[in-house]
GROMACS .gro file of C-alpha atoms in nm:
model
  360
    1UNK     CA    1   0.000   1.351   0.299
    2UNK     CA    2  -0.104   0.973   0.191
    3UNK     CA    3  -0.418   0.892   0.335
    4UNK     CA    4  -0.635   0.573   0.268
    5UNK     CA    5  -0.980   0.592   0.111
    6UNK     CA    6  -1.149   0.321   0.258
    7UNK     CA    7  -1.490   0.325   0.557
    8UNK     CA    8  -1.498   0.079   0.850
    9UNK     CA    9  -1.793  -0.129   0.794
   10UNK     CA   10  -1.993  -0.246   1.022
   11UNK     CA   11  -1.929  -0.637   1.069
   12UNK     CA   12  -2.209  -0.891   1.019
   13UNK     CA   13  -2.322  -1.265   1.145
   14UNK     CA   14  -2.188  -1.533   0.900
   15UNK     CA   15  -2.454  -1.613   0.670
   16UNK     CA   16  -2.615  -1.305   0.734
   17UNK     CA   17  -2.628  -1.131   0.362
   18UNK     CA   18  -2.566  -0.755   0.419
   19UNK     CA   19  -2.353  -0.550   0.150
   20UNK     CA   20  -2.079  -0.385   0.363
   21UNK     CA   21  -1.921  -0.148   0.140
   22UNK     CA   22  -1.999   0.183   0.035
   23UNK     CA   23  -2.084   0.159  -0.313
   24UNK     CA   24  -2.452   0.213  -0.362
   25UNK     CA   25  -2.479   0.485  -0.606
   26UNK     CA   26  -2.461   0.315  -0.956
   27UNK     CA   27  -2.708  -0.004  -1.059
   28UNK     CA   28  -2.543  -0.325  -1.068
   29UNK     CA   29  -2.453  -0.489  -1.443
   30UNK     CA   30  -2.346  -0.821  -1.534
   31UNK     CA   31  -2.144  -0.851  -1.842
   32UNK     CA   32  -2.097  -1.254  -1.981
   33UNK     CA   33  -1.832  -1.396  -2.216
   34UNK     CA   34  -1.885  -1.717  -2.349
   35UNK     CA   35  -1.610  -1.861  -2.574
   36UNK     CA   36  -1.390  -2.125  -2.711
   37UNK     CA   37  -1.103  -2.140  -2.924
   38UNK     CA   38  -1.301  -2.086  -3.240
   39UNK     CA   39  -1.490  -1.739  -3.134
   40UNK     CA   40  -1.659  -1.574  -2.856
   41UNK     CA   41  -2.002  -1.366  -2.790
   42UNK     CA   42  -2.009  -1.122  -2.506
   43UNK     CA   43  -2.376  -1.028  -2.393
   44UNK     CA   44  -2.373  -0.669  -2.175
   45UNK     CA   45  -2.636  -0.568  -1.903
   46UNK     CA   46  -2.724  -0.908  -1.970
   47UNK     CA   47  -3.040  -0.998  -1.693
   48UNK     CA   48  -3.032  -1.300  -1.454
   49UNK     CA   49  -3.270  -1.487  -1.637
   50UNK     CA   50  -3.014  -1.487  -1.984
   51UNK     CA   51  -2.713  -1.561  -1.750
   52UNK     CA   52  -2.887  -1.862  -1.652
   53UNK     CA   53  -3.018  -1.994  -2.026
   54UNK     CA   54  -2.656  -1.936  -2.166
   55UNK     CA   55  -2.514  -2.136  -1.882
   56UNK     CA   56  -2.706  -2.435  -1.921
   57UNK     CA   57  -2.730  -2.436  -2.294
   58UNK     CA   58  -2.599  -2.776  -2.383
   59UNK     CA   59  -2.434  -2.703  -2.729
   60UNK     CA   60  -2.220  -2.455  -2.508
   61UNK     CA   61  -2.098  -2.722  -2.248
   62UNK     CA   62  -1.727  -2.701  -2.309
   63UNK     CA   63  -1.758  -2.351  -2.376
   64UNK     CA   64  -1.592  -2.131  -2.078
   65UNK     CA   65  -1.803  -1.876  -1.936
   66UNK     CA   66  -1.714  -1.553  -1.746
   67UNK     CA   67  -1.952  -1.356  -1.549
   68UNK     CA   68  -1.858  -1.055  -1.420
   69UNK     CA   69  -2.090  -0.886  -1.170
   70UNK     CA   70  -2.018  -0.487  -1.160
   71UNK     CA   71  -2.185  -0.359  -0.782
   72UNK     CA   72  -2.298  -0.572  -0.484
   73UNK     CA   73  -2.518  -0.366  -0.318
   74UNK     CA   74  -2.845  -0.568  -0.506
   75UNK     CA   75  -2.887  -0.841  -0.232
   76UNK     CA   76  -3.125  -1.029  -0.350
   77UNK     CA   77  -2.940  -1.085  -0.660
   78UNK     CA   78  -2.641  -1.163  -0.558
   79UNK     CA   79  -2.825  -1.420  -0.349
   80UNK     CA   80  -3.005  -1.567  -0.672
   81UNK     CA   81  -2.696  -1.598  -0.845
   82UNK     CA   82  -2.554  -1.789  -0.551
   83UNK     CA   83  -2.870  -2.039  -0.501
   84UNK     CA   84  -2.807  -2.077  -0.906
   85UNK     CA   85  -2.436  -2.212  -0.879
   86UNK     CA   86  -2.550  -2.415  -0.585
   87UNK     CA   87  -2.303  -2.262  -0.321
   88UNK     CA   88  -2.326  -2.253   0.043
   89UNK     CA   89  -2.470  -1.951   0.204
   90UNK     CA   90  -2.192  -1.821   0.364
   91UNK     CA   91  -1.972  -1.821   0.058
   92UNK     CA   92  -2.238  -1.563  -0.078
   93UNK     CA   93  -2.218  -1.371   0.285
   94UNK     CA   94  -1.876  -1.385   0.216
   95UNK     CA   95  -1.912  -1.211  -0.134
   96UNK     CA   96  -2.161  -0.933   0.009
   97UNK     CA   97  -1.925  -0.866   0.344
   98UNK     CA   98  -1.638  -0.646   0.194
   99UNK     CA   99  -1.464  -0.612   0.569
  100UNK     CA  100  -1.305  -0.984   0.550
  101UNK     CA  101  -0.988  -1.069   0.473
  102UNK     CA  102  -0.873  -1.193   0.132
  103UNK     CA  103  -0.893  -1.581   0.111
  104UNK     CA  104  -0.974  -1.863  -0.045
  105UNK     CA  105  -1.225  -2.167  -0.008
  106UNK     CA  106  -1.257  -2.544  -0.141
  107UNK     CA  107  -1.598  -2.660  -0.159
  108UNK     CA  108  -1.630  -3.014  -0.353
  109UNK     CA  109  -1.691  -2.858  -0.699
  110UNK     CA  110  -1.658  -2.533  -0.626
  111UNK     CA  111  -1.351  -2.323  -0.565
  112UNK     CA  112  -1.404  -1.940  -0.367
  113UNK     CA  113  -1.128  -1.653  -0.368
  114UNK     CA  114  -1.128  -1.322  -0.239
  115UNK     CA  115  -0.888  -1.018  -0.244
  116UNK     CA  116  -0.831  -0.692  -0.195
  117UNK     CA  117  -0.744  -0.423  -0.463
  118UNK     CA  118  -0.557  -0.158  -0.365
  119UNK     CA  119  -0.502   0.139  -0.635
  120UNK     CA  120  -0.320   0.464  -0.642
  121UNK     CA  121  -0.580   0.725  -0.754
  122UNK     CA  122  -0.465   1.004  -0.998
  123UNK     CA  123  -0.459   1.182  -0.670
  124UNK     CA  124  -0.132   1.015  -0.546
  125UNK     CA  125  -0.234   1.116  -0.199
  126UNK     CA  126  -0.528   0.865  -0.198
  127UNK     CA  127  -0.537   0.453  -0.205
  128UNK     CA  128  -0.877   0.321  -0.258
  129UNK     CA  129  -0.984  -0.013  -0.149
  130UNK     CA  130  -1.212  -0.277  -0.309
  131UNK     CA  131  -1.286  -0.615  -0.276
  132UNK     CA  132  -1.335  -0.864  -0.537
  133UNK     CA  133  -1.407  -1.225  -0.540
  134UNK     CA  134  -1.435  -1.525  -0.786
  135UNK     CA  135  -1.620  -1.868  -0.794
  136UNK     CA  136  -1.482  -2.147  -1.015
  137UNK     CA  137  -1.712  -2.405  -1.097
  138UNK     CA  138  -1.638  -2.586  -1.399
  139UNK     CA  139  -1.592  -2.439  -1.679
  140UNK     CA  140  -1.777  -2.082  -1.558
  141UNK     CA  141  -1.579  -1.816  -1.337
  142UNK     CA  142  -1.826  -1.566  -1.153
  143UNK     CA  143  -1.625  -1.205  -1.059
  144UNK     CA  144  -1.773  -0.983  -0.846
  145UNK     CA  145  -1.674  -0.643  -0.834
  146UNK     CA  146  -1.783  -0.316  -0.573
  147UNK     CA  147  -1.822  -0.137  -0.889
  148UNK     CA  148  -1.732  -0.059  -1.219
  149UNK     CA  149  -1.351  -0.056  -1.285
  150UNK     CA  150  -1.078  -0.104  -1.577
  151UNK     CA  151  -0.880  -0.376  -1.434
  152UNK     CA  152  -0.945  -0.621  -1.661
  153UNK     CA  153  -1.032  -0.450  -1.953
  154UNK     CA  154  -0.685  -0.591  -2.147
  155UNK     CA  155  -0.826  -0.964  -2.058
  156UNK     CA  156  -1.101  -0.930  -2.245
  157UNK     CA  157  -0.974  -0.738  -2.533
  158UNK     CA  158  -0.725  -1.083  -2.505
  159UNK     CA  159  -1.064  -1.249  -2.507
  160UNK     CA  160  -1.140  -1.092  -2.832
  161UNK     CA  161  -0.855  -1.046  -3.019
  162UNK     CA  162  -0.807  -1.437  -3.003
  163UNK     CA  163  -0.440  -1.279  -2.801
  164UNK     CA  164  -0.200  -1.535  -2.628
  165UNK     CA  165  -0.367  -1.889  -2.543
  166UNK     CA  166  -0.676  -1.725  -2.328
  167UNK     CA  167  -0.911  -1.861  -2.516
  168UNK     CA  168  -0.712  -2.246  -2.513
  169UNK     CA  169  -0.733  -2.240  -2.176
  170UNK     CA  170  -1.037  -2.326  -1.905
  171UNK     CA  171  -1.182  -2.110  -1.686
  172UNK     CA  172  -0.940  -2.156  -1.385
  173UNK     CA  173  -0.634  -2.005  -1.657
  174UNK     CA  174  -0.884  -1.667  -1.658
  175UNK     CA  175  -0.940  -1.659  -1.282
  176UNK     CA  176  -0.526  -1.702  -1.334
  177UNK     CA  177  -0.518  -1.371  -1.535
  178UNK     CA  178  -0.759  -1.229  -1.341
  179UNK     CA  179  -0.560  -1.237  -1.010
  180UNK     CA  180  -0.269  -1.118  -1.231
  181UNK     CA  181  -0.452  -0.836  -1.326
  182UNK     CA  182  -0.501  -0.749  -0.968
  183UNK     CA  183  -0.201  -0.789  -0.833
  184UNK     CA  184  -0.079  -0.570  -1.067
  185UNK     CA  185  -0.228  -0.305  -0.896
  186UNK     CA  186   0.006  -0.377  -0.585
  187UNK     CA  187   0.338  -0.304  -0.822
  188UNK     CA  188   0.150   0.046  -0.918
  189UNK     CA  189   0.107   0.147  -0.581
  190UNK     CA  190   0.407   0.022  -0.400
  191UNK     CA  191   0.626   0.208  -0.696
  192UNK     CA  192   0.467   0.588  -0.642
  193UNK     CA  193   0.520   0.476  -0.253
  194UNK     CA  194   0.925   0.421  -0.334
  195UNK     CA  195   0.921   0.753  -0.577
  196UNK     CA  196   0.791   0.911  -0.250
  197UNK     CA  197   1.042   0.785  -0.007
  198UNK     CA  198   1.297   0.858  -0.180
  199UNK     CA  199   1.226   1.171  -0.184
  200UNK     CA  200   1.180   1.202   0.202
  201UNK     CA  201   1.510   1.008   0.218
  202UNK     CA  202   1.687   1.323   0.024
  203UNK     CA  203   1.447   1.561   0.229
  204UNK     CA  204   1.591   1.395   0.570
  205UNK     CA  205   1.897   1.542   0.526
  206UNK     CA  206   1.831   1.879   0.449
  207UNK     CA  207   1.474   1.966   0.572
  208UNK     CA  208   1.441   1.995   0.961
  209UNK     CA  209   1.089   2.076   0.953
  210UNK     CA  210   0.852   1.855   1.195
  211UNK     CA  211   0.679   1.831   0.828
  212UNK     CA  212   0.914   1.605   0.699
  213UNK     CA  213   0.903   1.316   1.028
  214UNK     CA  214   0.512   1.373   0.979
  215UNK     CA  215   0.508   1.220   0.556
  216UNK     CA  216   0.785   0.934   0.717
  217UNK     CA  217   0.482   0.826   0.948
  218UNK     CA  218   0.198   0.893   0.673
  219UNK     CA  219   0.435   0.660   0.431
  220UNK     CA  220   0.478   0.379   0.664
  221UNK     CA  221   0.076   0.354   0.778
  222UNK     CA  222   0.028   0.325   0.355
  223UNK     CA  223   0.318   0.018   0.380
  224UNK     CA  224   0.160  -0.111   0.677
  225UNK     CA  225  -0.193  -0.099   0.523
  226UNK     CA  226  -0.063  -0.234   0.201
  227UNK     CA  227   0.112  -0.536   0.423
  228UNK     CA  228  -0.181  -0.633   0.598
  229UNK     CA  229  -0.403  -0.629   0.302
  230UNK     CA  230  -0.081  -0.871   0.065
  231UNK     CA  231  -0.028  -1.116   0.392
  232UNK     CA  232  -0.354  -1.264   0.348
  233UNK     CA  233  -0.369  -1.291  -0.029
  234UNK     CA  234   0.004  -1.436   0.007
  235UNK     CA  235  -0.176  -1.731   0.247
  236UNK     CA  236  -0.456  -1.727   0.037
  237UNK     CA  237  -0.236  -1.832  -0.313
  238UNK     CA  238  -0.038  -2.085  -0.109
  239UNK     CA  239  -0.374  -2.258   0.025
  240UNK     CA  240  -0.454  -2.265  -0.347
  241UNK     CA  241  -0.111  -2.365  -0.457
  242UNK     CA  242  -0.155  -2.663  -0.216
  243UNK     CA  243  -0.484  -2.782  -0.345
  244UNK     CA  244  -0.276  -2.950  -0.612
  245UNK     CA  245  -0.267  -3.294  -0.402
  246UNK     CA  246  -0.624  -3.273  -0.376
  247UNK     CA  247  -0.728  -3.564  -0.631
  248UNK     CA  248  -1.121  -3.516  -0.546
  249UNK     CA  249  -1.088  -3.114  -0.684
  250UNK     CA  250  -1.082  -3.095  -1.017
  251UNK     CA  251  -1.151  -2.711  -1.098
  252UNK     CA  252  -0.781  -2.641  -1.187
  253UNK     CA  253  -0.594  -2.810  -1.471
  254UNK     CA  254  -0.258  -3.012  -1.335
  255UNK     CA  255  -0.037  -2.811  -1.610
  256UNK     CA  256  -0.231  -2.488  -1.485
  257UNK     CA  257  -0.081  -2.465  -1.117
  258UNK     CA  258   0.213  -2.372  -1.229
  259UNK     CA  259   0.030  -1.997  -1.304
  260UNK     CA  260  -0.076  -1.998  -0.939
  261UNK     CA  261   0.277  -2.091  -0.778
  262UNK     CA  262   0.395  -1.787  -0.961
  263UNK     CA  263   0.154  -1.596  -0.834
  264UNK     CA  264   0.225  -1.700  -0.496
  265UNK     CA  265   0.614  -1.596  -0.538
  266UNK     CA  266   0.501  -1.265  -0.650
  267UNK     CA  267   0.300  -1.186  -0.302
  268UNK     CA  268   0.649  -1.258  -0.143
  269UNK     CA  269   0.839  -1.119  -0.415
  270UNK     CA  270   0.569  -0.807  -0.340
  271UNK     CA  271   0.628  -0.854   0.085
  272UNK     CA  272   1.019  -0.855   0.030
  273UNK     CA  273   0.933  -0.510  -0.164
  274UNK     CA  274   0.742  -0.412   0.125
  275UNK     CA  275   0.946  -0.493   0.403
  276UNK     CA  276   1.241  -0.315   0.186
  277UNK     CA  277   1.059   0.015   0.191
  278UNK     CA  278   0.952   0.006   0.557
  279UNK     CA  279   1.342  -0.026   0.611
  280UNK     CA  280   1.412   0.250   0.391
  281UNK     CA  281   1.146   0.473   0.590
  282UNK     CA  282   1.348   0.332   0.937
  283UNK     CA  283   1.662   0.483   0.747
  284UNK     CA  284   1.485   0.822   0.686
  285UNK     CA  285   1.363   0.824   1.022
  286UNK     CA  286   1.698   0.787   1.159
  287UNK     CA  287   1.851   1.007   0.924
  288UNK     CA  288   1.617   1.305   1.029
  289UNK     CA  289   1.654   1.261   1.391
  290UNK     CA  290   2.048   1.225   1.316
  291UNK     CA  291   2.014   1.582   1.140
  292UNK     CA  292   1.824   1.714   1.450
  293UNK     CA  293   2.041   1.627   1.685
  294UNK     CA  294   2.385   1.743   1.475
  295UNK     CA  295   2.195   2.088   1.382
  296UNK     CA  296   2.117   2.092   1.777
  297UNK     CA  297   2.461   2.011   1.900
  298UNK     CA  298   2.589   2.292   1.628
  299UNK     CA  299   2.419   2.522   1.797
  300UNK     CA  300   2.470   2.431   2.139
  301UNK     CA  301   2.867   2.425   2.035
  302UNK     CA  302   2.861   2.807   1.916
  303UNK     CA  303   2.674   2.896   2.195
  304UNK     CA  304   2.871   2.734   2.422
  305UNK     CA  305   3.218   2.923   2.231
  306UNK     CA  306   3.053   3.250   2.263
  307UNK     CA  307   2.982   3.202   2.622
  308UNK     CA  308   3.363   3.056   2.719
  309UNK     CA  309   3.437   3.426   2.539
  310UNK     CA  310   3.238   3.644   2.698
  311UNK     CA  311   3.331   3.425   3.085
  312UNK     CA  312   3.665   3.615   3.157
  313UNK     CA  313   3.559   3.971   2.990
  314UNK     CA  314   3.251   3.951   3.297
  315UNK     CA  315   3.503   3.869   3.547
  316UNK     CA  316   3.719   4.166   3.417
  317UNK     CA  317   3.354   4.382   3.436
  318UNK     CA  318   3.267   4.215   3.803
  319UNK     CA  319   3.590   4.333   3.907
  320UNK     CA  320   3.643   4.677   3.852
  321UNK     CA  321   3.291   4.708   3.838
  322UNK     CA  322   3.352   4.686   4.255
  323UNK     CA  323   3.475   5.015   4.295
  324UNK     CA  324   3.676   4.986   4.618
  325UNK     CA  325   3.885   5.292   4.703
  326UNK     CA  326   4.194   5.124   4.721
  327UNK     CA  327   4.184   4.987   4.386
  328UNK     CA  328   4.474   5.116   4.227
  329UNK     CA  329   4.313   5.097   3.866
  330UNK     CA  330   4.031   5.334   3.958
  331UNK     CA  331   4.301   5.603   3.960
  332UNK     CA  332   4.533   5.562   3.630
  333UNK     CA  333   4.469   5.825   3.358
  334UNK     CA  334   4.468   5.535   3.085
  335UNK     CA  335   4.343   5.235   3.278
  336UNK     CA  336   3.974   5.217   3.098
  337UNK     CA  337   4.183   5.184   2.793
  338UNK     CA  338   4.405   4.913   2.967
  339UNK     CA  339   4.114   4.709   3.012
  340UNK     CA  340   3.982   4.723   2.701
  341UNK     CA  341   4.290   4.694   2.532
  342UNK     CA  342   4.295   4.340   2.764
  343UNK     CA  343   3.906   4.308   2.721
  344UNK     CA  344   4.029   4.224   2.319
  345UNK     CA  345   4.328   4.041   2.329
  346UNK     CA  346   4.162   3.757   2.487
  347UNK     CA  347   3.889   3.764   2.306
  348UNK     CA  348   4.121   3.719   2.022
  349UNK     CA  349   4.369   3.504   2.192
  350UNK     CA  350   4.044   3.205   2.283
  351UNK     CA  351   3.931   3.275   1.907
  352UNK     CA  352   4.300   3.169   1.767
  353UNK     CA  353   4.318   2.904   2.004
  354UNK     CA  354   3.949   2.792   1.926
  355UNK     CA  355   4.057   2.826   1.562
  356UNK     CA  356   4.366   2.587   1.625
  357UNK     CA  357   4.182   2.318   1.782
  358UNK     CA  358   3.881   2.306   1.525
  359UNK     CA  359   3.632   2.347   1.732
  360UNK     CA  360   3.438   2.622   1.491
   0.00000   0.00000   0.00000
């Protein structure tokens, strides 16, 4: 059975900064790309203090910088980083508070997204959830990550290999790939989901175990989870597809919306997918209960023939079973033979004529 590996958190006060989630084990790392169409440098378990110097450095100006912060659970650093870009404070409660819904935020210069990564473990039984969130200010996108993950490991080998136009672009073309990346994640899990109802749709039909009904429900709670965590996202992208009229935002190139209005069709393209599935899992349902009842009325039918057959042979028993004296039967030398002789021949007569009509 699918289950979902994710822990209610507790909710908190806006601006109140609290890390929600349940990643606390490993130490939090920040990992910075600077770079520019003529090379890069990438500085790991880089410290606050050499975040801040390569940010301001003025022969790096035009340069685009990516931060990417692995682990929330250190507050008070998350909080420095966040008094360093000059955001407001509940943008960085926002960041630390894993339980809110993905979404996105204009604020004069700066531009805030969350959303929510779901990812089928090797375990195809489990989905784990994570939030992570962006902030686009000029030319430097922060990430911030639960923990350590792969997702965008191909962007930055892009980043390094000098790959596609990457490193032509500004930093709102990388929060682009970024968001790509995962989305991607959706297509993963919503494909092992349709390799698994399709198999319950061939199982339907053949399996009558309470079992299969059971994996039908466990399926749709994974759509339905998956659906309310893409709704959001799909109103986020369209908030951020609309910011386009917005002549006092500048943080996304004109030619560079086009990225994010395909992004936005594939959260519907992703919902129609959805929707699809939790239609298919209708037609599974269906189909099982169809089974159920046609195995049940099967077996109602042959019990029902074997009873209209075995009817007149206990009215033949109840009657000479009454033993009245002046029942001429009781007498005759061959009579128990008579009876059974008649006993048969109807029970072979209502087979014929069951046989004739179809009925089994």
């Amino acid at each position: 059975m699918r289950r979902i590996k994710y822990k209610k958190v507790r909710k908190v006060q806006p601006n109140f900064f609290e890390y929600t989630g349940i990643h606390t084990k490993d130490a939090v790392e920040m990992q910075l790309f600077v770079y520019d169409d003529l090379g890069y440098e990438e500085y790991k378990k880089v410290s606050l203090e050499r975040v801040k110097k390569e940010i301001s450095d003025p022969l790096q100006a035009e340069d685009v910088k990516w931060l990417n912060v692995h682990g929330l659970h250190d507050v008070e650093l998350i909080k420095e980083i966040g008094e360093f870009l000059e955001v407001e404070n509940f943008i960085v409660s926002d960041v630390l508070n894993v339980s809110r819904r993905s979404r996105m935020e204009e604020l004069d210069d700066v531009l805030f997204f969350s959303i929510k990564s779901i990812l089928q473990e090797d375990d195809a039984d489990v989905m784990k959830v994570e939030q992570i969130s962006f902030l686009l200010k000029d030319n430097l996108l922060v990430s911030f990550q639960e923990k350590k993950s792969d997702f965008f490991t191909h962007i930055r080998e892009r980043i390094k290999t000098h790959s596609g136009i990457v490193r032509k672009k500004r930093s709102d073309y990388l929060m682009y790939l970024l968001l790509e990346a995962v989305m991607e994640n959706f297509y993963i899990t919503i494909e092992s989901n349709e390799n698994a109802i399709e198999e319950l749709l061939i199982e339907a039909k053949s399996n009558h175990k309470s079992e299969v009904l059971e994996r039908i429900e466990k399926e749709r709670e994974s759509l339905s989870f998956l659906k309310r965590a893409i709704v959001p996202l799909r109103d986020a992208l369209f908030n951020l597809k609309s910011i386009r009229q917005d002549v006092d935002f500048g943080g996304i190139e004109e030619a560079n919306f086009t990225f994010f209005v395909r992004l936005h069709q594939k959260s519907l393209e992703i919902l129609d997918q959805i929707d699809y599935d939790l239609k298919s899992l209708e037609s599974a349902s269906n189909i099982f209960f169809s089974m159920q009842s046609q195995r049940m009325n099967q077996i109602m039918k042959t019990l029902t023939i074997f009873s209209v057959i075995f009817m007149p042979l206990t009215f033949i028993v109840g009657v000479y079973g009454m033993n009245f004296e002046n029942m001429p039967e009781l007498k005759s030398e061959n009579g128990y033979f008579i009876v059974l002789g008649v006993m048969f021949l109807t029970v072979v007569g209502m087979v014929y004529y069951f046989r004739r009509k179809k009925w089994f």
